[in-house]
Amino acid sequence: MSSSVVVVGSFNVDHVWRCESLPAPGATIAGRYSTGPGGKGFNQAVAARRAGAPTTFVCALGDDPGGAMARGLAAQDGFALAAEASTEPTGTGGIYVDSRGRNTIVIGPGANAALSVDFVQAQRALLAGAKVVLAQLESPVETIEAALALARQAGVTTVLNAAPADAPSSIGLLKLADVLTPNETEFAALLGRHVGERVDADDVAALDGASLHALCRKLVGNGTVVVTLGSVGVFVSHAEENLRGDAQPYYRVGAEQVQVLDTTGAGDAFNGALCASIAQDGEAAFIRHVRFANQFAGRSTEKEGAAVAMPHFTPDDAENK
Ligand code: RIB
C-alpha cells in the first residue's frame, strides 16, 4: 500500500526524568524515571498515523532491543517501517522534564547518524508515491537533502522541521522545503547561520507580524514558513505568489487552552498532524491544516511522554467536535 505521508528521520529510546526543576550545572537531583519511544522522526510518524494518514517511516535502527521496540510499536500503531540495518546502537535521548512541563534533551544519535543517502535513494518509489514527505535534522543532512530532492522532483509536497537548532543545515536544504517549520529557537539559529540576521530566540514571538514575515521571506523566498511559538501559538508566512488557499500572506494562530503536563514531542505532534491534514485534503486552505495541527499538538501535551502521548485525533474528529 502506498503511504500518503512518508517521514524520514530518527528513532530514539527516550530515558526521561521528571523533576521539580531542571538540574543546574553541578547539581545532583532526584527525579521520577521512565523510558519509552521517541526521536523526532518516530514521534512525527506516530502523530501522522494517529491523525489518520497512511504513513511510512524511513529510518536506521540498530540490531538491539531499541530497534525491536521501534518495529513492534510501528506495527502496533499500523504504519510501515523502511529501516536501514545499522551496526551502531539504536539512537537514545536523555530528557529532563520540570513541573511546568518544560524539557531539556540530549540525544545520542547512534544508528540515526548512519541513515545513508543510498538507502533513502532506494526508497525513491515510496517517496514519489507520497502526498507529503516530512523530515527533520536528527539524521545526516545529506540524507535529508536527498530525500527532499527526490520528493521535490516527483512533485510531492515537502515539509522540513529544522530541528534541533544546532543541527547542520544549508540554505540549499531549506529551499527544498515547500513548508519549513522551525520553533523560535531553530528560527533564530537559521537566521543567524544562513541570513546573517541576529535575532534573540526569546524576542521572536514578540516581533510584529510584518517584521516576522520579512525575516521568514529572507530565509526561504518561495516557501511557506510556520514558526511554532510554544504557548504563544504559531506564526505563518507565505510567499505572495503562493498563499496555499489562505486569504493573507501572514497571520498568527493562538495556542490551544490545555492543561500542560509534558511538552516533549509537542513540535513533533504539530508536524505529523500538519502533514496528515495536508495529505488528507490538499485542497483545503492552509490555515485549516494549521488549526488542526495546533489542536493535535495541544492535546499531546496533556499526556506524559513523546510518541506515546500522541492523541488519536483526526481532521474529521476536529470537524465534528
Ligand atoms: O522532540 C522530542 C524528541 O527529541 C524526543 O523524543 C527525543 O528523542 C529527541 O529526538
Coordinates of C-alpha atoms and ligand atoms in Angstrom, one line a residue:
M1 CA 0.0 0.0 0.0
S2 CA 1.4 3.5 -0.8
S3 CA 1.6 5.9 2.1
S4 CA 0.2 9.4 1.9
V5 CA 2.8 10.6 4.4
V6 CA 6.4 9.5 4.4
V7 CA 8.5 10.6 7.4
V8 CA 12.3 10.4 7.0
G9 CA 14.2 10.6 10.3
S10 CA 15.2 9.5 13.8
F11 CA 14.1 6.9 16.3
N12 CA 15.4 7.2 19.9
V13 CA 14.8 5.2 23.0
D14 CA 14.0 8.1 25.4
H15 CA 15.1 8.0 29.1
V16 CA 13.1 10.5 31.0
W17 CA 13.5 12.0 34.5
R18 CA 10.6 14.2 35.8
C19 CA 11.9 16.7 38.3
E20 CA 10.6 19.7 40.2
S21 CA 13.0 22.0 38.2
L22 CA 15.7 21.3 35.6
P23 CA 19.1 20.5 37.1
A24 CA 21.6 23.3 37.2
P25 CA 25.3 22.7 36.2
G26 CA 27.0 20.8 39.1
A27 CA 23.7 19.8 40.8
T28 CA 22.5 16.3 41.6
I29 CA 18.7 16.0 42.0
A30 CA 16.2 13.2 42.2
G31 CA 13.6 12.6 39.5
R32 CA 10.9 10.0 38.6
Y33 CA 12.3 7.8 35.8
S34 CA 10.6 6.3 32.8
T35 CA 11.6 5.1 29.4
G36 CA 9.7 4.9 26.1
P37 CA 9.8 5.5 22.3
G38 CA 10.9 8.9 20.9
G39 CA 13.1 10.5 18.3
K40 CA 11.6 13.4 16.3
G41 CA 11.1 11.3 13.2
F42 CA 9.3 8.4 15.0
N43 CA 7.2 10.8 17.1
Q44 CA 6.1 12.6 13.8
A45 CA 5.3 9.3 12.1
V46 CA 3.1 8.2 15.1
A47 CA 1.4 11.6 15.0
A48 CA 0.7 11.4 11.3
R49 CA -0.7 7.9 11.6
R50 CA -2.9 8.8 14.6
A51 CA -4.1 11.9 12.7
G52 CA -5.5 9.5 10.1
A53 CA -2.8 9.3 7.3
P54 CA -1.4 6.0 6.0
T55 CA 2.2 6.5 6.9
T56 CA 5.7 5.1 6.3
F57 CA 8.7 5.9 8.5
V58 CA 12.2 5.7 6.9
C59 CA 14.9 5.4 9.5
A60 CA 18.1 3.5 10.6
L61 CA 17.9 1.1 13.6
G62 CA 20.5 -1.0 15.5
D63 CA 20.2 -4.7 16.0
D64 CA 19.2 -4.4 19.6
P65 CA 16.1 -4.1 21.9
G66 CA 15.7 -0.4 20.9
G67 CA 15.4 -1.4 17.2
A68 CA 12.9 -4.2 18.1
M69 CA 10.9 -1.6 20.1
A70 CA 10.6 0.6 17.1
R71 CA 9.5 -2.3 14.8
G72 CA 6.9 -3.5 17.4
L73 CA 5.4 -0.1 18.1
A74 CA 5.1 0.8 14.4
A75 CA 3.3 -2.5 13.7
Q76 CA 1.0 -1.8 16.8
D77 CA 0.2 1.7 15.5
G78 CA -0.4 0.5 12.0
F79 CA 2.4 2.2 10.0
A80 CA 5.1 0.8 7.8
L81 CA 8.8 0.9 8.5
A82 CA 11.6 1.1 5.9
A83 CA 14.6 0.6 8.3
E84 CA 18.2 0.5 7.3
A85 CA 20.1 -2.0 9.4
S86 CA 22.9 -0.4 11.3
T87 CA 25.9 -1.9 13.3
E88 CA 25.6 1.2 15.5
P89 CA 23.3 1.1 18.6
T90 CA 19.7 2.4 18.1
G91 CA 19.5 6.2 19.0
T92 CA 18.9 7.4 22.5
G93 CA 17.5 10.5 24.2
G94 CA 18.1 11.7 27.7
I95 CA 15.3 14.0 28.8
Y96 CA 14.6 16.1 31.9
V97 CA 11.0 17.4 32.3
D98 CA 10.2 20.0 35.0
S99 CA 7.0 20.6 36.9
R100 CA 5.8 23.1 34.3
G101 CA 6.2 20.5 31.5
R102 CA 9.3 22.1 30.1
N103 CA 12.2 19.9 29.0
T104 CA 15.9 19.8 28.1
I105 CA 17.1 17.0 25.8
V106 CA 20.4 15.4 24.9
I107 CA 20.5 12.8 22.1
G108 CA 22.9 10.0 21.3
P109 CA 22.4 9.7 17.5
G110 CA 23.8 6.1 17.2
A111 CA 22.2 4.4 14.2
N112 CA 20.4 7.7 13.2
A113 CA 23.7 9.1 12.1
A114 CA 24.2 6.2 9.8
L115 CA 21.0 6.7 7.7
S116 CA 22.5 6.7 4.3
V117 CA 21.8 8.6 1.0
D118 CA 21.9 5.2 -0.8
F119 CA 19.2 3.7 1.5
V120 CA 17.0 6.8 1.0
Q121 CA 17.5 6.7 -2.7
A122 CA 16.4 3.1 -2.8
Q123 CA 13.1 4.4 -1.4
R124 CA 12.6 6.5 -4.5
A125 CA 9.2 4.9 -5.4
L126 CA 7.9 5.2 -1.9
L127 CA 8.9 8.9 -1.7
A128 CA 7.5 9.7 -5.2
G129 CA 4.2 8.0 -4.3
A130 CA 3.5 10.0 -1.2
K131 CA 1.4 13.2 -0.9
V132 CA 3.7 14.7 1.7
V133 CA 7.3 13.9 2.7
L134 CA 8.4 15.2 6.1
A135 CA 11.9 15.3 7.5
Q136 CA 13.9 16.7 10.5
L137 CA 17.6 17.1 11.2
E138 CA 18.5 14.3 13.6
S139 CA 19.7 12.4 10.6
P140 CA 22.7 13.2 8.3
V141 CA 22.0 16.4 6.4
E142 CA 23.0 15.0 3.0
T143 CA 20.5 12.1 3.5
I144 CA 17.7 14.5 4.3
E145 CA 18.6 16.6 1.3
A146 CA 18.5 13.5 -0.9
A147 CA 15.0 12.6 0.4
L148 CA 13.6 16.1 -0.1
A149 CA 15.2 16.4 -3.6
L150 CA 13.6 13.1 -4.7
A151 CA 10.2 14.2 -3.3
R152 CA 10.5 17.6 -5.0
Q153 CA 11.4 16.0 -8.4
A154 CA 8.2 13.9 -8.1
G155 CA 6.1 16.9 -7.3
V156 CA 5.4 15.7 -3.7
T157 CA 4.8 18.4 -1.0
T158 CA 8.0 18.6 1.2
V159 CA 8.0 19.7 4.8
L160 CA 11.2 20.3 6.8
N161 CA 11.1 20.5 10.5
A162 CA 14.5 22.2 11.0
A163 CA 15.1 20.6 14.4
P164 CA 17.2 20.5 16.5
A165 CA 18.5 24.1 16.4
D166 CA 22.2 23.1 16.5
A167 CA 22.0 20.6 13.6
P168 CA 23.9 21.4 10.4
S169 CA 21.8 22.8 7.6
S170 CA 22.2 24.7 4.4
I171 CA 20.3 27.3 2.5
G172 CA 20.0 24.8 -0.3
L173 CA 18.3 22.3 2.0
L174 CA 15.9 25.0 3.2
K175 CA 14.9 25.8 -0.3
L176 CA 13.9 22.2 -0.9
A177 CA 11.1 22.6 1.6
D178 CA 7.7 23.7 0.5
V179 CA 6.9 24.2 4.1
L180 CA 9.6 25.0 6.8
T181 CA 8.5 24.5 10.4
P182 CA 11.1 25.8 13.0
N183 CA 10.3 26.7 16.5
E184 CA 11.5 30.1 17.7
T185 CA 15.0 28.8 18.8
E186 CA 15.5 27.0 15.5
F187 CA 14.2 30.0 13.6
A188 CA 16.7 32.3 15.3
A189 CA 19.5 29.8 14.6
L190 CA 18.7 29.5 10.9
L191 CA 18.5 33.3 10.5
G192 CA 21.9 33.7 12.2
R193 CA 23.5 30.9 10.2
H194 CA 22.1 31.5 6.7
V195 CA 20.9 35.1 6.5
G196 CA 23.3 36.8 8.9
E197 CA 20.4 38.2 10.9
R198 CA 21.0 38.2 14.7
V199 CA 17.6 37.7 16.4
D200 CA 17.3 36.5 20.0
A201 CA 15.0 33.5 20.2
D202 CA 13.2 34.9 23.2
D203 CA 12.3 38.0 21.2
V204 CA 10.8 36.2 18.2
A205 CA 7.3 35.8 19.5
A206 CA 7.0 39.5 20.3
L207 CA 8.0 40.7 16.9
D208 CA 5.3 42.4 14.9
G209 CA 3.8 40.4 12.1
A210 CA 5.3 42.4 9.2
S211 CA 8.8 42.1 10.7
L212 CA 8.5 38.4 11.3
H213 CA 7.1 37.9 7.8
A214 CA 10.1 39.8 6.3
L215 CA 12.5 37.6 8.2
C216 CA 10.7 34.4 7.0
R217 CA 10.9 35.6 3.4
K218 CA 14.7 36.1 3.7
L219 CA 15.0 32.5 4.8
V220 CA 13.1 30.7 2.1
G221 CA 12.0 33.1 -0.7
N222 CA 9.3 30.9 -2.2
G223 CA 8.2 28.5 0.5
T224 CA 5.8 28.8 3.5
V225 CA 7.3 29.2 6.9
V226 CA 5.4 28.1 10.0
V227 CA 7.2 29.3 13.2
T228 CA 5.9 27.4 16.2
L229 CA 5.9 29.6 19.3
G230 CA 5.0 27.2 22.1
S231 CA 2.4 28.7 24.5
V232 CA 2.0 31.8 22.2
G233 CA 0.8 29.7 19.2
V234 CA 2.0 29.7 15.6
F235 CA 3.1 32.3 13.0
V236 CA 2.5 31.5 9.3
S237 CA 4.3 33.3 6.4
H238 CA 3.6 32.6 2.8
A239 CA 5.2 33.8 -0.4
E240 CA 2.9 36.4 -2.1
E241 CA 2.7 34.2 -5.2
N242 CA 1.6 31.1 -3.3
L243 CA -0.8 31.7 -0.4
R244 CA -1.8 28.0 -0.3
G245 CA -5.5 28.9 -0.3
D246 CA -5.2 31.4 2.5
A247 CA -6.5 35.0 2.4
Q248 CA -3.4 36.6 3.8
P249 CA 0.4 36.2 3.3
Y250 CA 1.0 36.1 7.1
Y251 CA -1.0 35.6 10.2
R252 CA -1.0 34.1 13.8
V253 CA -3.0 31.3 15.2
G254 CA -3.2 31.3 19.0
A255 CA -2.3 28.3 21.2
E256 CA -4.9 25.9 22.4
Q257 CA -6.0 26.2 26.1
V258 CA -4.8 22.9 27.6
Q259 CA -3.6 21.5 30.9
V260 CA 0.1 21.1 30.1
L261 CA 1.8 18.1 31.7
D262 CA 4.7 17.5 29.3
T263 CA 5.7 19.4 26.2
T264 CA 8.2 16.7 25.0
G265 CA 7.3 16.0 21.3
A266 CA 4.7 18.8 21.0
G267 CA 6.5 20.1 18.0
D268 CA 6.6 16.6 16.5
A269 CA 2.9 16.3 17.2
F270 CA 2.3 19.6 15.3
N271 CA 4.4 18.5 12.3
G272 CA 3.0 15.0 12.0
A273 CA -0.6 16.3 12.2
L274 CA 0.1 19.2 9.8
C275 CA 1.3 16.7 7.2
A276 CA -1.5 14.2 7.8
S277 CA -4.1 17.0 7.3
I278 CA -2.4 18.3 4.1
A279 CA -2.3 14.7 2.8
Q280 CA -5.9 14.1 3.5
D281 CA -7.3 17.3 2.0
G282 CA -4.8 19.0 -0.2
E283 CA -7.5 21.4 -1.5
A284 CA -8.2 22.9 2.0
A285 CA -6.9 26.4 2.9
F286 CA -3.6 26.1 4.7
I287 CA -5.0 27.7 7.9
R288 CA -7.2 24.7 8.4
H289 CA -4.2 22.4 8.5
V290 CA -2.5 24.7 10.9
R291 CA -5.5 24.9 13.2
F292 CA -5.9 21.2 13.2
A293 CA -2.2 20.6 13.9
N294 CA -2.4 23.2 16.7
Q295 CA -5.3 21.3 18.4
F296 CA -3.4 18.0 17.9
A297 CA -0.2 19.4 19.4
G298 CA -2.1 20.9 22.4
R299 CA -3.7 17.5 23.2
S300 CA -0.3 15.8 23.1
T301 CA 1.0 18.0 25.9
E302 CA -1.8 16.8 28.3
K303 CA -0.1 13.3 28.5
E304 CA 3.4 12.3 29.6
G305 CA 5.9 11.0 27.1
A306 CA 6.8 11.6 23.4
A307 CA 5.5 9.1 20.9
V308 CA 3.1 7.6 23.4
A309 CA 1.5 11.0 24.1
M310 CA 0.2 11.5 20.5
P311 CA -3.6 11.6 20.6
H312 CA -5.9 9.5 18.3
F313 CA -7.5 12.6 16.7
T314 CA -8.1 13.2 13.0
P315 CA -9.3 16.2 11.0
D316 CA -12.7 14.6 10.8
D317 CA -12.8 14.4 14.6
A318 CA -11.9 18.1 14.8
E319 CA -14.7 19.0 12.4
N320 CA -17.3 17.0 14.3
K321 CA -16.2 18.3 17.8
Ligands
RIB1 O1 11.1 16.2 20.0 C1 11.3 15.3 21.1 C2 12.3 14.2 20.8 O2 13.5 14.8 20.6 C3 12.5 13.2 21.9 O3 11.6 12.1 21.7 C4 14.0 12.9 21.8 O4 14.2 11.5 21.4 C5 14.5 13.8 20.7 O5 14.6 13.3 19.5

